[in-house]
XYZ file of C-alpha atoms in Angstrom:
780
model
C -32.263 -20.636 111.147
C -29.514 -22.935 113.163
C -30.450 -23.629 116.720
C -28.024 -22.604 119.692
C -27.446 -26.618 120.169
C -26.774 -27.683 116.822
C -24.431 -24.638 116.787
C -22.525 -25.522 119.798
C -22.318 -29.030 118.099
C -20.807 -27.784 115.501
C -18.539 -25.778 117.225
C -17.170 -28.433 119.406
C -16.736 -30.645 116.386
C -14.945 -28.318 114.624
C -12.582 -27.781 117.620
C -11.960 -31.471 118.134
C -10.978 -31.678 114.700
C -8.648 -28.908 114.966
C -6.950 -30.333 117.994
C -6.380 -33.404 116.181
C -4.249 -32.018 113.440
C -0.687 -32.968 113.701
C 1.779 -30.367 114.871
C 3.010 -30.397 111.065
C -0.374 -29.609 109.837
C -0.845 -26.692 112.638
C 2.401 -25.216 111.574
C 1.525 -25.429 107.950
C -2.000 -23.689 108.928
C -0.225 -20.975 110.595
C 1.977 -20.424 107.732
C -0.878 -19.948 105.239
C -2.630 -17.676 108.052
C 0.075 -16.074 109.633
C -2.602 -13.557 111.320
C -3.768 -16.406 113.427
C -0.344 -16.442 115.310
C -0.072 -12.790 115.994
C -0.068 -12.648 119.008
C 0.260 -16.226 119.977
C -3.235 -17.796 121.011
C -3.316 -18.870 124.401
C -4.986 -22.155 123.724
C -6.523 -24.294 121.197
C -10.111 -22.801 122.173
C -8.677 -19.289 121.088
C -7.057 -20.485 118.041
C -10.467 -22.169 116.960
C -12.133 -18.926 117.315
C -9.606 -16.628 115.435
C -9.828 -19.420 112.845
C -13.441 -18.489 112.226
C -13.395 -14.899 112.303
C -15.045 -13.083 109.411
C -11.665 -10.709 108.497
C -9.510 -13.595 109.034
C -11.456 -15.863 106.714
C -11.656 -13.458 103.841
C -7.693 -12.531 104.304
C -6.908 -16.070 103.748
C -8.937 -16.407 100.866
C -7.814 -13.442 99.160
C -5.518 -15.718 97.091
C -8.270 -18.102 96.081
C -8.947 -18.646 92.286
C -12.323 -18.869 90.973
C -12.922 -22.568 90.933
C -11.855 -22.363 94.804
C -14.564 -19.836 95.450
C -16.616 -21.964 93.491
C -16.034 -24.975 95.646
C -17.008 -22.636 98.488
C -20.112 -21.686 96.836
C -21.085 -25.095 95.831
C -20.666 -26.397 99.791
C -22.715 -23.254 101.134
C -25.423 -24.239 98.449
C -25.141 -28.237 99.699
C -25.429 -26.436 103.489
C -22.115 -27.635 104.350
C -21.736 -25.266 107.209
C -24.741 -27.198 109.126
C -24.172 -30.968 108.048
C -21.799 -33.244 106.441
C -21.275 -33.454 102.702
C -19.831 -36.124 100.913
C -17.275 -35.530 98.278
C -19.799 -37.395 95.547
C -22.279 -34.846 96.516
C -19.844 -32.066 95.678
C -18.858 -33.324 92.407
C -22.673 -34.283 91.593
C -23.161 -30.419 91.660
C -20.541 -29.551 89.326
C -21.478 -32.324 87.136
C -24.704 -30.619 86.735
C -22.921 -27.430 85.482
C -21.647 -29.012 82.822
C -18.333 -29.069 83.873
C -17.296 -32.725 83.745
C -13.513 -33.798 84.493
C -13.019 -31.403 87.109
C -12.680 -33.753 90.001
C -8.853 -33.908 90.319
C -8.798 -30.176 90.269
C -11.586 -30.215 92.470
C -9.633 -32.576 95.211
C -6.900 -30.162 94.828
C -9.060 -27.019 95.945
C -10.197 -29.161 98.815
C -7.092 -29.867 99.827
C -5.846 -26.119 99.574
C -8.875 -25.268 101.837
C -8.539 -28.020 104.343
C -4.991 -26.757 104.846
C -6.230 -23.372 105.697
C -9.126 -24.866 108.053
C -11.959 -23.074 106.010
C -13.270 -26.822 105.159
C -12.820 -29.531 107.777
C -13.615 -33.162 107.608
C -12.298 -35.570 105.231
C -13.314 -36.989 101.767
C -14.371 -40.052 103.344
C -17.457 -41.186 105.578
C -16.988 -38.130 108.115
C -17.929 -35.734 105.189
C -16.832 -32.228 104.407
C -17.763 -29.131 106.508
C -17.604 -25.480 105.856
C -16.985 -23.010 108.549
C -19.146 -20.246 109.466
C -18.668 -17.410 107.387
C -16.871 -18.863 104.540
C -19.582 -18.244 102.219
C -19.204 -14.504 102.809
C -15.619 -14.483 101.046
C -17.593 -15.574 97.867
C -17.468 -11.960 95.761
C -20.622 -12.610 94.170
C -24.118 -13.743 95.375
C -24.315 -17.074 96.546
C -26.084 -19.003 93.826
C -24.200 -17.957 90.712
C -23.503 -21.700 89.941
C -26.796 -22.311 89.544
C -28.794 -20.774 86.621
C -29.833 -17.038 86.877
C -32.924 -16.954 84.510
C -33.207 -14.202 82.049
C -29.536 -13.003 82.647
C -27.626 -11.941 79.170
C -25.248 -13.932 78.076
C -21.536 -12.484 78.228
C -21.049 -12.056 74.661
C -24.301 -9.848 74.179
C -23.424 -7.406 76.966
C -21.698 -4.803 75.508
C -23.992 -4.419 72.598
C -26.907 -4.361 75.288
C -25.137 -1.719 77.300
C -24.199 0.676 74.453
C -28.077 0.594 73.405
C -29.283 1.597 77.060
C -30.701 5.202 77.275
C -29.199 7.538 80.112
C -31.505 6.993 82.751
C -31.140 3.245 82.374
C -27.357 3.451 82.052
C -27.057 5.782 85.010
C -28.632 2.684 87.100
C -26.211 0.217 86.028
C -23.032 2.538 86.290
C -24.492 2.956 90.082
C -24.859 -0.506 90.759
C -21.325 -1.592 88.908
C -19.110 1.141 90.978
C -21.100 0.497 94.420
C -23.041 -2.505 95.997
C -24.646 -4.960 93.143
C -27.761 -5.021 95.030
C -30.397 -2.242 94.702
C -33.750 -1.604 96.027
C -36.681 -0.601 94.187
C -40.451 -0.470 94.185
C -40.356 -1.805 90.354
C -38.807 -5.130 90.776
C -42.155 -7.067 91.161
C -43.396 -9.003 88.186
C -46.296 -6.702 87.450
C -44.222 -3.387 87.575
C -45.062 -1.256 84.578
C -43.149 -2.216 81.745
C -42.036 1.183 80.406
C -40.130 1.897 83.778
C -36.328 1.393 83.599
C -36.070 -1.359 85.979
C -38.284 -3.842 84.560
C -36.827 -2.854 81.182
C -33.167 -3.874 82.513
C -34.792 -6.967 83.687
C -36.202 -7.731 80.755
C -32.739 -7.073 78.871
C -31.203 -9.460 81.129
C -28.744 -6.683 82.632
C -30.371 -7.059 86.139
C -31.780 -10.197 87.689
C -34.544 -10.137 89.970
C -33.949 -11.497 93.684
C -37.653 -10.503 95.080
C -40.305 -8.114 94.512
C -38.315 -4.990 96.102
C -34.569 -6.286 94.933
C -32.315 -6.561 92.048
C -29.022 -7.397 91.510
C -26.233 -6.326 88.732
C -24.937 -9.829 87.656
C -21.534 -10.103 88.314
C -20.244 -10.393 84.264
C -22.258 -7.211 83.753
C -20.580 -5.428 86.304
C -16.929 -6.384 85.087
C -17.871 -5.617 81.610
C -19.219 -1.722 82.864
C -15.983 -1.280 85.054
C -13.831 -2.102 81.935
C -12.441 -5.587 83.724
C -11.708 -8.281 81.481
C -14.849 -10.206 81.949
C -15.260 -14.023 82.481
C -18.262 -16.164 81.833
C -19.640 -17.092 85.368
C -19.978 -20.587 84.389
C -16.497 -21.234 83.003
C -14.496 -22.930 85.869
C -11.406 -23.274 84.118
C -8.603 -20.881 83.698
C -8.561 -18.469 80.392
C -6.198 -19.325 78.053
C -4.042 -16.978 76.745
C -2.789 -16.537 72.907
C 0.070 -19.002 72.258
C 2.687 -16.030 71.653
C 6.307 -16.365 72.356
C 9.071 -13.998 72.281
C 13.067 -15.030 72.203
C 14.395 -14.775 75.454
C 17.994 -13.582 74.672
C 15.813 -10.576 72.394
C 13.767 -9.940 75.594
C 16.430 -9.665 78.034
C 18.598 -7.433 75.470
C 15.614 -5.040 75.053
C 15.168 -4.845 78.882
C 18.953 -3.808 79.471
C 18.263 -1.168 76.746
C 14.870 0.206 78.710
C 17.102 -0.124 82.138
C 19.859 2.101 80.706
C 17.438 4.697 79.350
C 15.382 4.999 82.695
C 18.845 5.432 84.823
C 19.421 8.151 82.383
C 16.041 9.820 82.876
C 16.780 9.378 86.741
C 20.005 11.391 86.402
C 18.345 13.918 84.418
C 15.821 14.636 87.226
C 18.503 14.702 89.983
C 20.452 17.138 88.512
C 17.160 19.030 87.534
C 16.133 18.900 91.227
C 19.899 19.834 92.337
C 19.905 22.992 90.299
C 16.471 23.951 91.368
C 14.724 22.292 94.180
C 11.016 21.822 93.888
C 9.006 23.155 96.741
C 6.371 21.002 98.560
C 2.797 21.852 98.590
C 0.942 22.616 101.619
C -1.143 19.585 101.091
C 2.007 17.565 100.516
C 3.247 16.732 97.018
C 4.498 18.043 93.930
C 2.587 20.916 92.178
C 1.713 20.604 88.373
C 3.636 23.312 87.645
C 6.961 22.177 89.039
C 6.205 18.964 87.484
C 6.237 20.503 84.208
C 9.115 22.449 84.866
C 11.011 19.194 85.706
C 9.783 17.511 82.707
C 10.788 20.445 80.449
C 14.411 20.726 82.102
C 14.856 16.946 81.901
C 13.464 16.710 78.347
C 10.800 14.277 79.362
C 6.892 13.645 79.260
C 4.970 14.629 82.521
C 3.737 11.339 82.633
C 7.463 9.682 82.842
C 8.872 12.675 84.761
C 6.218 11.537 87.587
C 7.315 7.903 87.494
C 10.728 8.572 87.854
C 10.466 11.009 90.790
C 8.329 8.686 92.447
C 10.878 5.914 92.429
C 13.684 8.161 93.311
C 11.792 9.138 96.174
C 10.881 5.202 97.125
C 14.701 4.556 96.479
C 15.536 7.469 99.393
C 17.860 9.238 96.451
C 15.153 12.041 96.748
C 14.152 13.612 99.862
C 12.033 16.464 101.485
C 13.836 18.722 103.564
C 13.874 22.398 105.116
C 16.695 25.152 104.877
C 17.065 25.870 101.420
C 14.170 28.503 100.768
C 14.165 31.635 102.886
C 10.733 30.970 104.222
C 12.046 27.823 105.620
C 9.144 25.958 103.655
C 10.108 22.149 102.857
C 11.341 21.477 99.158
C 12.224 18.216 97.510
C 15.848 17.550 96.426
C 18.338 15.156 95.919
C 19.824 13.326 98.967
C 23.282 13.436 99.892
C 23.591 9.799 99.204
C 22.741 10.478 95.518
C 26.429 11.003 94.515
C 27.596 7.486 95.716
C 24.435 6.037 93.578
C 25.378 7.928 90.753
C 28.835 6.577 90.789
C 27.918 3.067 91.159
C 27.974 0.885 88.212
C 24.950 0.503 85.992
C 23.488 -2.850 87.156
C 23.850 -1.705 91.002
C 21.770 1.330 90.109
C 18.966 -0.484 88.240
C 18.473 -3.177 90.801
C 18.246 0.095 93.678
C 15.469 1.416 91.824
C 13.728 -1.742 90.676
C 13.686 -2.762 94.220
C 12.193 0.700 95.304
C 9.275 0.513 92.516
C 8.323 -2.998 93.298
C 7.972 -2.338 97.045
C 6.721 1.405 96.882
C 3.258 1.877 98.485
C 2.248 4.439 95.405
C 0.964 3.957 92.193
C 2.377 6.486 89.896
C 0.156 6.177 87.149
C -2.792 7.717 89.238
C -0.894 11.324 89.022
C -3.286 13.635 87.486
C -5.990 11.436 87.781
C -8.951 13.508 89.299
C -10.965 12.005 92.288
C -14.140 12.460 93.998
C -13.251 16.085 94.457
C -12.177 16.490 91.148
C -8.554 18.014 91.797
C -5.733 16.067 89.886
C -3.800 14.003 92.300
C -0.374 15.440 92.949
C 2.908 13.583 92.384
C 4.230 12.814 95.868
C 0.907 13.294 97.550
C -0.844 11.047 99.528
C -3.467 11.020 96.966
C -1.885 7.805 95.283
C -0.850 5.917 98.410
C -2.362 2.399 98.480
C -1.790 -0.171 101.085
C -2.287 -2.914 98.116
C 0.342 -1.247 95.948
C 2.880 -3.556 96.394
C 1.152 -6.643 96.196
C -1.000 -5.670 93.187
C 2.374 -5.322 91.107
C 3.675 -8.538 92.436
C 0.222 -10.122 91.354
C 0.244 -8.779 87.788
C 4.052 -9.476 87.252
C 3.414 -13.229 88.696
C 0.790 -13.758 85.760
C 3.750 -14.860 83.464
C 4.916 -17.295 86.564
C 1.005 -18.844 85.517
C 1.187 -18.694 81.851
C 2.113 -21.626 80.042
C 5.817 -21.630 79.590
C 7.302 -23.239 76.367
C 10.583 -25.203 76.280
C 13.565 -23.834 74.801
C 14.677 -20.049 74.584
C 11.371 -18.560 74.314
C 9.199 -16.409 76.720
C 5.149 -16.496 76.920
C 3.844 -13.175 75.522
C 0.805 -11.802 77.137
C -1.307 -8.822 76.170
C -2.489 -6.332 78.811
C -6.102 -8.014 78.318
C -4.695 -11.781 78.955
C -3.024 -10.620 82.049
C -6.108 -8.820 83.011
C -8.331 -11.710 82.264
C -5.881 -14.396 84.138
C -5.933 -12.038 87.152
C -9.736 -12.017 87.269
C -9.841 -15.942 87.236
C -6.608 -16.162 89.562
C -7.783 -13.356 92.099
C -11.367 -12.664 91.947
C -11.894 -11.160 95.265
C -9.329 -8.538 94.114
C -10.897 -7.977 90.543
C -12.007 -4.368 91.251
C -8.159 -3.379 91.416
C -7.148 -5.181 88.315
C -9.203 -2.779 85.966
C -8.111 -2.296 82.238
C -6.216 1.063 83.401
C -4.660 -0.216 86.586
C -3.258 -3.568 84.923
C -2.290 -1.559 81.565
C -0.671 1.449 83.511
C 1.211 -0.997 85.874
C 2.531 -2.806 82.862
C 3.793 0.304 81.054
C 5.664 1.238 84.323
C 7.450 -2.221 84.358
C 8.266 -1.911 80.832
C 9.861 1.474 81.502
C 12.205 -0.467 83.973
C 12.840 -3.278 81.758
C 11.040 -5.904 83.686
C 8.292 -6.389 80.952
C 9.178 -5.992 77.191
C 7.143 -6.517 74.105
C 4.566 -8.574 76.557
C 7.212 -10.637 77.783
C 8.920 -11.058 81.444
C 12.352 -10.287 81.369
C 14.943 -12.499 83.294
C 15.526 -9.549 85.805
C 11.914 -8.956 85.967
C 11.467 -12.778 86.952
C 14.121 -12.766 89.381
C 12.815 -9.619 91.233
C 9.903 -11.420 92.177
C 12.080 -14.143 94.160
C 12.821 -11.108 96.467
C 16.578 -11.253 95.780
C 18.860 -8.653 97.740
C 20.243 -5.856 95.930
C 23.904 -7.302 94.735
C 22.129 -10.773 93.760
C 19.877 -8.822 91.678
C 22.617 -6.586 90.281
C 24.550 -9.903 89.278
C 21.726 -11.001 87.348
C 21.340 -7.555 85.447
C 24.868 -6.969 84.847
C 25.599 -9.736 81.941
C 22.675 -8.323 79.988
C 23.979 -4.921 79.916
C 25.985 -4.072 76.948
C 29.802 -3.884 77.927
C 31.083 -0.394 78.284
C 32.786 1.092 75.445
C 36.258 2.310 75.590
C 35.934 4.862 72.265
C 33.701 7.404 70.979
C 33.324 9.037 67.307
C 34.118 12.864 66.660
C 32.052 14.185 64.137
C 33.002 17.069 61.543
C 30.239 18.990 62.941
C 31.645 18.713 66.534
C 29.538 16.136 67.694
C 30.681 13.105 69.696
C 28.461 9.836 69.416
C 28.846 7.317 71.980
C 27.476 4.156 70.480
C 26.907 2.678 73.698
C 27.825 3.032 77.555
C 31.072 4.218 78.415
C 33.705 3.535 80.592
C 33.379 5.547 83.766
C 36.215 7.431 83.379
C 35.799 8.409 79.560
C 32.022 9.062 80.310
C 32.911 11.509 83.017
C 35.320 13.423 80.562
C 33.117 13.387 77.630
C 30.273 14.795 80.259
C 32.704 17.592 81.190
C 33.657 18.767 77.956
C 30.523 18.144 75.420
C 27.012 18.805 76.408
C 24.247 16.080 75.647
C 22.309 16.626 72.805
C 20.295 13.350 72.548
C 20.061 10.164 74.135
C 18.793 6.480 73.027
C 20.967 3.471 71.951
C 23.586 5.807 71.230
C 24.275 9.322 73.113
C 24.990 12.196 70.894
C 27.150 15.023 72.664
C 27.953 18.611 71.048
C 31.067 20.389 71.838
C 30.827 24.069 72.015
C 33.473 27.060 73.259
C 30.850 26.874 76.861
C 31.521 23.214 77.239
C 35.296 23.610 76.501
C 35.507 26.652 79.205
C 33.861 23.938 81.707
C 36.425 21.551 81.148
C 39.096 24.275 81.398
C 37.548 25.408 84.795
C 37.578 22.115 86.181
C 41.220 22.068 85.914
C 41.929 20.120 82.393
C 44.695 21.562 80.535
C 44.932 22.143 76.723
C 46.880 19.196 76.296
C 44.587 16.766 77.869
C 41.688 18.038 76.106
C 43.846 17.233 72.768
C 45.063 13.650 74.203
C 41.310 12.849 75.333
C 40.155 13.253 71.514
C 42.902 11.561 70.187
C 43.182 8.567 72.257
C 39.542 7.588 72.515
C 38.173 8.829 69.146
C 37.861 6.151 66.502
C 37.405 8.968 63.696
C 39.995 11.517 62.925
C 39.770 14.544 65.288
C 38.304 17.760 63.110
C 40.976 20.766 62.896
C 38.098 22.521 63.839
C 37.799 21.143 67.319
C 41.507 21.785 67.681
C 41.345 25.029 66.911
C 38.399 25.738 68.967
C 40.342 24.186 72.064
C 43.414 25.829 71.362
C 41.927 29.355 70.818
C 39.407 29.165 73.920
C 42.134 27.826 76.035
C 44.648 30.945 74.930
C 42.136 33.127 76.267
C 41.065 31.316 79.186
C 42.824 32.540 82.438
C 44.077 35.635 81.257
C 41.881 37.249 83.744
C 42.287 35.669 87.224
C 39.541 36.146 89.814
C 39.978 35.234 93.381
C 38.277 36.142 96.792
C 39.351 39.438 98.621
C 35.839 39.342 98.512
C 36.794 38.550 95.246
C 39.678 40.196 92.978
C 40.590 40.331 89.389
C 44.327 40.274 88.006
C 45.569 40.182 84.759
C 49.306 40.220 83.302
C 47.836 42.589 80.549
C 47.386 46.019 81.527
C 45.423 46.634 78.140
C 42.938 43.777 79.155
C 42.502 45.293 82.540
C 41.946 48.632 80.915
C 39.153 46.902 78.532
C 37.769 45.379 81.531
C 37.488 48.192 83.805
C 35.700 50.234 80.853
C 33.085 47.690 80.230
C 29.441 47.708 81.624
C 30.387 44.795 83.584
C 32.680 46.924 85.761
C 30.046 49.029 86.707
C 27.361 46.444 87.686
C 30.387 44.778 89.913
C 31.581 47.843 91.547
C 35.351 47.467 90.087
C 38.062 49.149 91.923
C 41.510 49.431 90.224
C 44.577 48.691 92.646
C 47.332 48.540 90.428
C 47.305 48.777 86.413
C 46.852 44.640 86.670
C 44.661 44.110 89.961
C 41.018 45.356 90.559
C 38.628 44.095 93.584
C 35.039 43.943 94.139
C 32.596 43.431 97.092
C 30.709 40.733 94.166
C 31.112 36.919 95.116
C 33.562 35.026 93.151
C 30.545 33.274 91.040
C 29.055 36.506 90.285
C 32.065 38.029 89.085
C 32.820 35.180 86.256
C 29.250 35.301 85.280
C 29.241 39.037 84.756
C 32.742 38.935 82.910
C 31.724 36.166 80.620
C 28.472 37.763 79.884
C 30.331 40.800 78.684
C 32.521 38.731 76.312
C 35.796 37.864 78.508
C 37.007 34.367 79.441
C 38.218 34.616 83.044
C 39.081 31.746 85.312
C 38.884 31.462 89.162
C 41.658 30.636 91.123
C 42.415 29.860 94.883
C 44.676 31.513 96.999
C 47.871 29.572 95.660
C 46.947 30.776 92.494
C 45.530 27.294 91.050
C 42.432 27.255 88.739
C 39.443 25.956 91.082
C 36.493 23.903 89.717
C 33.462 26.232 90.062
C 31.032 23.878 88.473
C 27.619 23.859 90.457
C 27.065 20.895 92.472
C 23.287 21.304 93.060
C 21.634 21.257 96.045
C 22.136 18.173 98.599
C 20.068 17.516 101.391
C 20.925 15.128 104.452
C 20.436 11.707 103.642
C 17.251 10.596 105.473
C 14.194 8.507 105.119
C 11.143 10.340 103.920
C 7.991 10.084 106.255
C 6.370 7.015 105.174
C 2.530 7.458 104.015
C 0.007 6.289 106.445
C -1.035 3.071 104.774
C -2.766 -0.065 106.378
C 0.159 -2.039 108.345
C 0.565 -5.821 106.780
C 0.217 -8.804 109.341
C 3.622 -9.525 110.074
C 4.772 -12.983 108.994
C 6.375 -14.855 111.646
C 9.328 -17.490 111.026
C 8.876 -21.074 110.888
C 10.757 -21.631 114.267
C 8.266 -19.015 115.847
C 5.238 -21.052 114.323
C 6.763 -24.192 115.651
C 7.209 -22.360 119.365
C 3.687 -21.107 118.943
C 2.321 -24.649 118.250
C 4.430 -26.041 121.430
C 2.973 -23.445 123.532
C -0.665 -24.744 122.383
C 0.167 -28.318 122.938
C 1.501 -27.429 126.271
C -1.617 -25.484 127.204
C -3.830 -28.324 126.273
C -1.645 -30.843 128.153
C -2.061 -28.213 131.131
C -6.009 -27.963 130.665
C -6.703 -31.668 130.223
C -4.299 -32.315 133.122
C -2.005 -34.968 131.420
C 0.220 -34.830 128.547
C -1.010 -36.139 124.978
C 1.342 -37.836 122.346
C 1.255 -36.395 118.577
C 2.146 -37.946 115.311
C 5.188 -35.475 115.126
C 6.608 -36.409 118.345
C 7.752 -32.573 119.008
C 4.638 -32.157 121.556
C 5.823 -30.308 125.096
C 5.561 -32.155 128.409
C 4.857 -30.590 131.738
C 7.395 -31.595 134.067
C 6.809 -29.282 137.037
C 4.552 -26.068 137.506
C 4.340 -23.126 139.843
C 1.499 -20.795 140.405
C 0.284 -18.071 142.923
C 3.449 -18.399 144.822
C 6.276 -16.117 143.776
C 8.874 -17.969 145.652
C 7.819 -21.416 143.968
C 7.942 -19.433 140.611
C 11.683 -18.087 141.517
C 12.741 -21.190 142.459
C 11.516 -22.943 139.178
C 12.863 -20.284 136.725
C 16.303 -20.620 138.695
C 16.093 -24.345 138.116
C 15.552 -23.627 134.508
C 18.088 -21.085 133.834
C 20.735 -23.731 135.758
C 19.239 -26.600 133.570
C 18.826 -24.584 130.571
C 15.281 -25.854 130.254
C 12.453 -24.330 128.227
C 9.267 -23.051 130.138
C 5.770 -22.159 129.668
C 4.729 -19.155 131.119
C 1.178 -17.402 131.470
C 1.141 -13.706 131.863
C -0.374 -10.344 131.387
C 1.383 -7.702 129.558
C 1.453 -3.913 130.165
C -1.729 -3.249 128.376
C -3.738 -5.740 130.145
C -3.839 -8.457 127.464
C -3.060 -12.379 128.779
C -0.407 -14.286 126.884
C 1.435 -17.749 127.036
C 4.767 -17.839 125.670
C 7.213 -20.971 125.408
C 10.306 -18.969 125.971
C 14.021 -20.249 127.276
C 15.289 -18.317 130.269
C 18.614 -16.570 130.204
C 18.709 -14.730 133.600
C 16.461 -13.632 136.601
C 17.421 -10.071 137.670
C 15.621 -7.600 139.492
C 12.286 -9.322 139.358
C 11.904 -9.905 135.675
C 12.905 -12.820 133.662
C 15.125 -12.677 130.794
C 14.263 -15.057 128.337
C 15.064 -15.710 124.548
C 11.233 -15.659 122.909
C 11.407 -17.549 119.473
C 8.147 -16.185 118.498
C 9.576 -12.493 118.628
C 13.297 -14.050 117.859
C 14.705 -11.841 120.549
C 15.675 -11.759 124.250
C 12.512 -10.438 126.197
C 11.959 -9.210 129.911
C 8.859 -10.599 131.661
C 7.961 -9.031 134.939
C 7.378 -11.845 137.647
C 4.960 -10.039 139.217
C 2.750 -10.303 136.047
C 3.146 -14.193 135.384
C 0.161 -16.227 136.821
C 1.844 -19.657 136.118
C 5.221 -21.052 135.177
C 5.639 -24.736 133.876
C 8.988 -26.429 133.161
C 8.936 -28.440 129.885
C 11.074 -31.165 128.307
C 13.594 -29.900 125.757
């Protein structure tokens, strides 16, 4: 047990080492560990305490790889928290583990740890020290580096687990999915050999800690949880299979996947526009509604869940009220969706790709059953995770770590290779990178064209650099096939679009024909109904003939010409207007036929003249009933012009969906803000010591004048700072009673408040003079 005296000496030694760092090193420390600077520490003593906080240390080591954590473990075994350890002693320990040739790698890890103040001291005669609590960041029991007697070798674990009887299997399963330590009366060496615990110890699947405690070895737990297991004594990164894929082929396939995903997005938007989906009382989309949308869009339920989650994350589908008579909320397209649909392909893809990467949900969890045995609903809080974005970035970043061959080739990784690399690079987050999580995340990335055939596409690589939407769209644009200005009209009245069409042609073909199948080529079918739709929109017979003769690379079938002419000849003989609605027709015989039909009775038609009838039914209802009865009416406005009655679908006001309740990430201050924090620390140190101190960076602040306790003196000093445009160091207490210190640039004094630019917040703030305890004028 460490005595209070030795702990005090150790703490003062660490604080002194921290204070001796240059300003550049302190800024680097705050850059690596931004939580230390929020809020800005009052002085070096506060910073020293924050550096050693357990939560902060664990957050700082989340990005540590297996070798880095092994260095921490080795230092802990050498008791580096209580005494200085030489670099040679550290290297000797690794040499005993049959890991020679790692000296350069270990030095790199020591520099990494020292830059984050987890290790302090140096490699020289002063020795290396480990801060308190650093050993707790190691996700396995300290001592794994040394031999674990009787533990099964990694290659034998799967066979041993398959051979376990149910009682023993239940024990290891419980330990694998909870704490790896278990208390038992059967851990003692003289326990009955026929009981489950002694048998598991004998098989090497449990390690005896003492007579009452056992531990599930780290690699055994990995196998049980379906993680890519790593040999606990291998300290070098696992090597993936040396496979490659042509980069141009990958990018071309990525463009195709991107266009397919956008097509599915448009189908879901159309389905939701025609029939918005009610929101569950518990929040989210019901299973029945998900199936309805999938059937309407012609997609699988899994694909539908992914698409709608991405659309909601992009703000293109929102939850709103006012559609259902009950007032219950529904999910429907937002008003801004039409602008997105009209944008070019690259811009639309960039929008959904960024939204997928940054969303706080895991769509692949839709339908999974949790502790309550109820399937997780789409758009519900059941699939929310505050680590979702970080995990996607880590998974996609694996390709950055894989060896990249020279030339036009990209490395190929299987999901197993990716998971194994993740285990080594992020062992503290190992449980978040199970086989299902990695495989399903990669499947989502493939759906958006980010990963194709195990290779990261160029758009996927650039997405990780946090490009703005226009820049990311510029990356995708040259990879997309150029839009075509022609189609192929077939004798069976189908139209084949061999690729994406130019916007004007795309809109016209979608108006006059129905999509029959999609893929690399889109197949449309022309029917009498689709021709009527085009005529209803205002297209003339001549315009329809011109469309196909101008844009078809194949001869226009005579059957299509006859269909257009025949439909157009009958279209509009009946005219329906608003009276509530009226029907007019130049042919009295046709009007008599209408009045004698069953539709007339259903609509309540009343003849006003041989060629005019009226009804209380709406215009849309009259058109629908007459067409069901075999007539081909057209709608007209008050001037007699044909009006476009195509349904536009529901659109809800564009507003941001309520964000799920996820854990807030630590804000990352800008470099200039961190420099200001360090200047405040130096000024506080100079004030506490009573003299200014010079530092190697030459950026230390020097106290020039100060005022404390006297309001008049404080006001006078601040007025001088405003006139001279000099920075000041202020100590104050905020409205919540929290003490703070800032280096600010005064702008004005008004109504008992100081208006000053705060580089830490990157904005002008107001500070109450009554809450200031001291003010110091600093040199610029």
